[in-house]
Amino acid sequence: MKKFLLMLMSLPLLMVACNKSSEPEKVLADHSLTLTSSDVVEFATEGGNGVIAFNYTPKEMASDDKVDVAPAAVLAIESLAEWITIDSEVPLMLGSISFEVARNEATEPREAVINASYQELSFSVTIKQGAASSSPEPEPEPMPSFEGWGIVGTMNNWGAAGAIVLEESGYFVAKGVELTASDKFKFIKDGDNAVNRGGNGLAAEVDYFYAAQQWGSDIHVSNDGTFDIYLNAKADTYYIMTQGKSPEEAVEPLAPGEDLYEVCGNFEGERVRLVAQKRFLVAKGVKFSTTPAEFTVCVNQNERVYGANRDATYAIEECIAVAEGGENKIVVDVKSDTMYDIYYRDDMSSLWVMPEGAAPMIWEEVTGVAFSSTNFAINLRGEGIELFFDFNCGVNAENYIIPEAVYYVNDDEDTGFNFNLENEYDLRIEGVKTKLKSGTMEIKHISGGYDITVDVESIHNHVVKVHYAGPIGEIEIMGRPITNPE
């Protein structure tokens, strides 16, 4: 008996030892710290503000577990130049370092190095500044006669007298301004250089919006061209737009280290940026130059390319499966001279070309139950919408597979395929319940599931048109589960 008790007592120790030995050894992969802006930043004699952008990739476990950098981890900053004002450390996950360069009063140019480090990782940025003039300061120019905001820069020798005056029309705007990538400028108010707005030290991309910073660095563009320049003085934002485009069409610039997603194909402009919107990346107002539409999704100027999983021509609003490295272009049967919105799912798995103003539905749950061989219920739930339908199929279903048919909300169509108006059914939009008044649901069979098209109207005049293609799960209530077709 004592021997048996000793054996029982030793079992937990044996299990602990087994569990300990079965744990996989976790090996940390290398982490990295990358400078994503220029390693040389130049300033004029007047100095100004600058931003250094970087990207930190934390260590990862050899297994699927990840080790994120602690929120309190900081990047150590060092600069021996008294004329550079900069914090000694910044949060590592911030992704940027702000600094200020004082005016150079000396007649010699100067430069200094900003060093940044975290553990064994580091990078350096060289700051260069022009010298002050050895000649006497010129007499100040007489105050120009314009009021409001204007642009001064290399294109007018920084002279307020030759400023490009901005017209006020909701925004302050100057249209048709010719700029080269080497031009630099600022916004000034009432001809006074002391009241000005500048940029963040990085090249401004066309059709984006940026913060207009007081005493910010000189603004410059990345490419030569002719642009419409807007300033929102209340919100302190500026916009360098393609001629004819409005600030409402501008998008937010990428954060340091953020990937640039674009659709690239046979439409006006050849490339359009996809912008994050809830569970999608979206390009709106796309007009294809030829039919059918042919395009791919490009990441970081073709660093990665996503194409269709199969060689086919798809319909408008059809869900298109895509994958990285797909050899097939995404081909869609579009109409000429028509605007479309392109929706790319944020998990990179699928894409839709939608009529302008319409959006696809991603179903979070599709479940069903058969109360009898002729009485079925289907529940479709997505973001902001839920539909629960109880209906009669009009014939005995075989193996609880819903027959292909058009099912009617009312009894005007005497087909035997109708909604069960005596039982519960409803439509919920943003959680608010409303009964149905009219409409149809068409059911077709596909491999492994159903193709369901719903076109209904509620008693509160909600018109709902949604589509789902895929298998149906089981509602956890009494009844038989619906069988998915082979």
Coordinates of C-alpha atoms in Angstrom, one line a residue, residues 45 103-108 131-139:
T45 CA 21.2 80.7 -42.8
R103 CA 20.2 81.0 -37.2
N104 CA 23.8 81.0 -38.3
E105 CA 25.3 84.3 -37.5
A106 CA 28.8 83.3 -38.6
T107 CA 30.2 83.9 -42.1
E108 CA 31.3 80.3 -42.4
A131 CA 26.8 80.9 -43.7
A132 CA 25.6 84.3 -43.0
S133 CA 26.5 87.0 -45.5
S134 CA 29.7 89.0 -44.9
S135 CA 28.2 92.1 -46.5
P136 CA 26.0 94.5 -44.4
E137 CA 22.4 93.6 -44.0
P138 CA 20.3 95.2 -46.7
E139 CA 17.8 97.8 -45.8

